[in-house]
Coordinates of N, CA and C in Angstrom, one line a residue:
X206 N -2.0 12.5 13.1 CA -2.3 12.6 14.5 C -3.0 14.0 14.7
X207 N -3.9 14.2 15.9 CA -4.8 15.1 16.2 C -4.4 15.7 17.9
X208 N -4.4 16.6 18.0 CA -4.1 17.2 19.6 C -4.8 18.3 19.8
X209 N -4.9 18.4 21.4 CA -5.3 19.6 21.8 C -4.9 19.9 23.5
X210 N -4.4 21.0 23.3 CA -4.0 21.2 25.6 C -5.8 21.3 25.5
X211 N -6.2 20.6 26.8 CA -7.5 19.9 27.2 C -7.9 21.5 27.6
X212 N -9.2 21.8 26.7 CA -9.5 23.1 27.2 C -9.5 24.0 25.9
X213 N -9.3 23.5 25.1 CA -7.9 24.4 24.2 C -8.5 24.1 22.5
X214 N -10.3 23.7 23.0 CA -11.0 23.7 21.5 C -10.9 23.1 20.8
X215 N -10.7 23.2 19.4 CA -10.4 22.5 18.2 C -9.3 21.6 17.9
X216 N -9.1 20.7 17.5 CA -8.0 19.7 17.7 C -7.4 19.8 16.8
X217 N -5.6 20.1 16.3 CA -4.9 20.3 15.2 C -3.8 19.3 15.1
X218 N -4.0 19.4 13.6 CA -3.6 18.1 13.0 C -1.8 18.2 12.8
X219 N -1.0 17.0 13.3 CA 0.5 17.0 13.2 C 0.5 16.2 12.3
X220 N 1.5 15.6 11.0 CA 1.7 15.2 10.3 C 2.3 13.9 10.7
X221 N 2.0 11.9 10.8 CA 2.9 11.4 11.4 C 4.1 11.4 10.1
X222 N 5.3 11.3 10.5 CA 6.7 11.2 9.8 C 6.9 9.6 10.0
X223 N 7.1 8.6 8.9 CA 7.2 7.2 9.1 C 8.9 7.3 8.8
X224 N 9.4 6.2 9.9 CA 10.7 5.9 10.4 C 11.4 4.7 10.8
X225 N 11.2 3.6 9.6 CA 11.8 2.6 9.7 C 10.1 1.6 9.3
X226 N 10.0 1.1 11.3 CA 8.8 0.4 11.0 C 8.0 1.3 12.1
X227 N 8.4 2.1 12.5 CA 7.6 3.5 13.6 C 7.2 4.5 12.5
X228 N 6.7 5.3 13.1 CA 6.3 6.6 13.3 C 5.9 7.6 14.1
X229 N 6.3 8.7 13.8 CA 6.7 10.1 15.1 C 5.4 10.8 14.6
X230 N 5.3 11.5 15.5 CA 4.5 12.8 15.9 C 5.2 14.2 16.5
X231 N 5.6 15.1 16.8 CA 6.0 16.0 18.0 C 5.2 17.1 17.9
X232 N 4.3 17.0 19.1 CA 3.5 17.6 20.2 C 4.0 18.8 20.5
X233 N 4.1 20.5 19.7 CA 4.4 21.4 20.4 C 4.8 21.4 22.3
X234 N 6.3 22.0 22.6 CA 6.3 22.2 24.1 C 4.8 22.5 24.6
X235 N 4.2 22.2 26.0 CA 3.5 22.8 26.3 C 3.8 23.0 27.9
X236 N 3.1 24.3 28.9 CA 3.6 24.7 29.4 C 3.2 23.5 30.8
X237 N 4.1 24.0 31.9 CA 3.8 22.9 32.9 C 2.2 23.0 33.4
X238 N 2.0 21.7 33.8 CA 0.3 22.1 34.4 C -1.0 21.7 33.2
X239 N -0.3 21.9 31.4 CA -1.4 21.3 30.8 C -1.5 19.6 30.9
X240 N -2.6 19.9 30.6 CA -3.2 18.3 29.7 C -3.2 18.1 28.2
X241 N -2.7 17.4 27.9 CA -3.0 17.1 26.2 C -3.2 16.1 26.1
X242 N -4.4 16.4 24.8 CA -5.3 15.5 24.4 C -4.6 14.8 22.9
X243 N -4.5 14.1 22.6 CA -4.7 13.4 21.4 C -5.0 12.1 20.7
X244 N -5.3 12.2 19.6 CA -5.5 10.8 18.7 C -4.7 10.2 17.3
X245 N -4.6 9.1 17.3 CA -4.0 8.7 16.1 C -5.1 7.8 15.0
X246 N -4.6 8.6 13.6 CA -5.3 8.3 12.5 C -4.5 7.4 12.0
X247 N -4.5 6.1 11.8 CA -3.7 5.7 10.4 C -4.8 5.2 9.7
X248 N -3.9 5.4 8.2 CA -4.6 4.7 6.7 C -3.9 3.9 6.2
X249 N -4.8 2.7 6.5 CA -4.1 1.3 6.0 C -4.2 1.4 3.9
X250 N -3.2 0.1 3.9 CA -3.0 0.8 2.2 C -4.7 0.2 2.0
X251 N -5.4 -0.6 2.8 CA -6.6 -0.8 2.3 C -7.5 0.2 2.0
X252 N -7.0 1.7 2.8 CA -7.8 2.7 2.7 C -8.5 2.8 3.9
X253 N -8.9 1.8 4.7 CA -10.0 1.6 5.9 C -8.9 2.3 7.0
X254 N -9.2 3.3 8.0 CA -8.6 4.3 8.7 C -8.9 3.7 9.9
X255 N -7.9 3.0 11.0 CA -7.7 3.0 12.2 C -7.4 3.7 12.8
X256 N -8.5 3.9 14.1 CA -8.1 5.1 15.3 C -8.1 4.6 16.4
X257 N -7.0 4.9 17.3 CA -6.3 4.6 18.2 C -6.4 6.5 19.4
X258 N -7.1 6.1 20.4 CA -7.6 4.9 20.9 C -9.4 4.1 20.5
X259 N -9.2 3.4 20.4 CA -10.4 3.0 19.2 C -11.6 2.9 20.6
X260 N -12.3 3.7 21.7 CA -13.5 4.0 22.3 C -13.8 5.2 22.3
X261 N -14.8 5.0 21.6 CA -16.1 5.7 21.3 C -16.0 6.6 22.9
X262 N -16.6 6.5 23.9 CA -16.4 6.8 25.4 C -15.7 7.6 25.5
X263 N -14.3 7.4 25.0 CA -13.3 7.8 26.2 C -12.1 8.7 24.3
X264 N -12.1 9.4 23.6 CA -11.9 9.1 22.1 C -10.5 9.7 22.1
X265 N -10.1 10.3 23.1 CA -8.2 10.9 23.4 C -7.6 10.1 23.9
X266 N -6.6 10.0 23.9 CA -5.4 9.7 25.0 C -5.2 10.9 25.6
X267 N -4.7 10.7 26.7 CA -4.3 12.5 27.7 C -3.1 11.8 28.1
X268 N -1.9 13.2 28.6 CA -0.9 12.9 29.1 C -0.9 14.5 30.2
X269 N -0.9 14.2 31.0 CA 0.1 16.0 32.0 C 1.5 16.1 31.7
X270 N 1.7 17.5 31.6 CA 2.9 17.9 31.6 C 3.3 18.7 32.6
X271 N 4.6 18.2 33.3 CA 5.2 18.9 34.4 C 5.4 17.4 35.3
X272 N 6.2 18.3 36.3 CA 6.6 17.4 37.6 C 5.0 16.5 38.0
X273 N 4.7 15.1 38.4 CA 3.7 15.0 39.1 C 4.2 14.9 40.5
X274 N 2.8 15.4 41.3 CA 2.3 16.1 42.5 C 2.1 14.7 43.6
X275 N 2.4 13.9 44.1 CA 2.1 12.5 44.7 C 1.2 12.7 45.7
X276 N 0.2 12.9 45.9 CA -1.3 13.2 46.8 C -1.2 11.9 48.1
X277 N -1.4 10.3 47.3 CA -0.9 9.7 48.4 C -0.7 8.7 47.5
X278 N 0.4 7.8 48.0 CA 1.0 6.4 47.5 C 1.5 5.5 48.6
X279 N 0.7 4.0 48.6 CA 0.7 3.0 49.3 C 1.0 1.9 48.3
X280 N 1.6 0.8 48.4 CA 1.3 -0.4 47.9 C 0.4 -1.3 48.7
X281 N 0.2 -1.3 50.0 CA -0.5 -2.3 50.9 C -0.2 -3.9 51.1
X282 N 1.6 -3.5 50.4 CA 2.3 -4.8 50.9 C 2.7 -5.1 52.5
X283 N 2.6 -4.0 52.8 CA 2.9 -4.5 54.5 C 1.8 -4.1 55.8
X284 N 0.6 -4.5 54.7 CA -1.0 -4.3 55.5 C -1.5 -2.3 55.1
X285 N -2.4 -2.3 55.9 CA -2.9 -0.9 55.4 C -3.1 0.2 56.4
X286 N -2.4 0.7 56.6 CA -2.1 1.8 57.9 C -2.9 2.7 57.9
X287 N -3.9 2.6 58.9 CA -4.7 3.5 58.7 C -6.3 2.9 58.1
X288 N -6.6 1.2 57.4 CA -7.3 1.5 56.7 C -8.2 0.2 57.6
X289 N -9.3 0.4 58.2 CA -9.9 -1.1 58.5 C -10.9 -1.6 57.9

C-alpha cells in the first residue's frame, strides 16, 4: 500500500501484513483536519499487479481525519423546505 496526508508530496510505501484471508495496512496517526491519500498494490501469484482503486482519473482513495463538520443535511423525505 501507498499513502500520503494530501499535500504531503511523495507517497510512502506501508507493507500489507496478510491475516487469514484479509490483509492490514496501518496508516501512521494523523493529526485532525488531514486528508489521506492512498492506494493498494496487490501481486497476484500470476505476477500481474492489481490496483485498487483501479481509475486512471481519480488514482487514491481519500479519507478525513477528525470529527466531521455537518454544513447541511436533509433527506427530502418530508418535502424540501426551503427548496422550489
Amino acid at each position: 500500500m501507498v499513502w500520503r496526508r494530501r499535500g504531503g508530496g511523495e507517497l510512502a510505501s506501508i507493507p500489507l501484513v496478510a491475516s487469514g484471508e484479509t490483509s492490514r495496512a496501518t496508516i501512521p496517526t494523523q493529526p485532525d483536519g488531514s486528508v489521506v491519500e492512498y492506494r493498494v498494490d496487490v501481486t497476484l501469484s500470476s505476477g500481474r499487479v492489481q490496483t485498487f482503486p483501479a481509475n486512471p482519473a481519480d488514482p487514491l482513495y481519500q479519507f478525513s481525519v477528525g470529527s466531521p463538520v455537518a454544513i447541511w443535511c436533509a433527506d427530502f423525505e418530508a418535502g424540501a423546505p426551503g427548496w422550489t
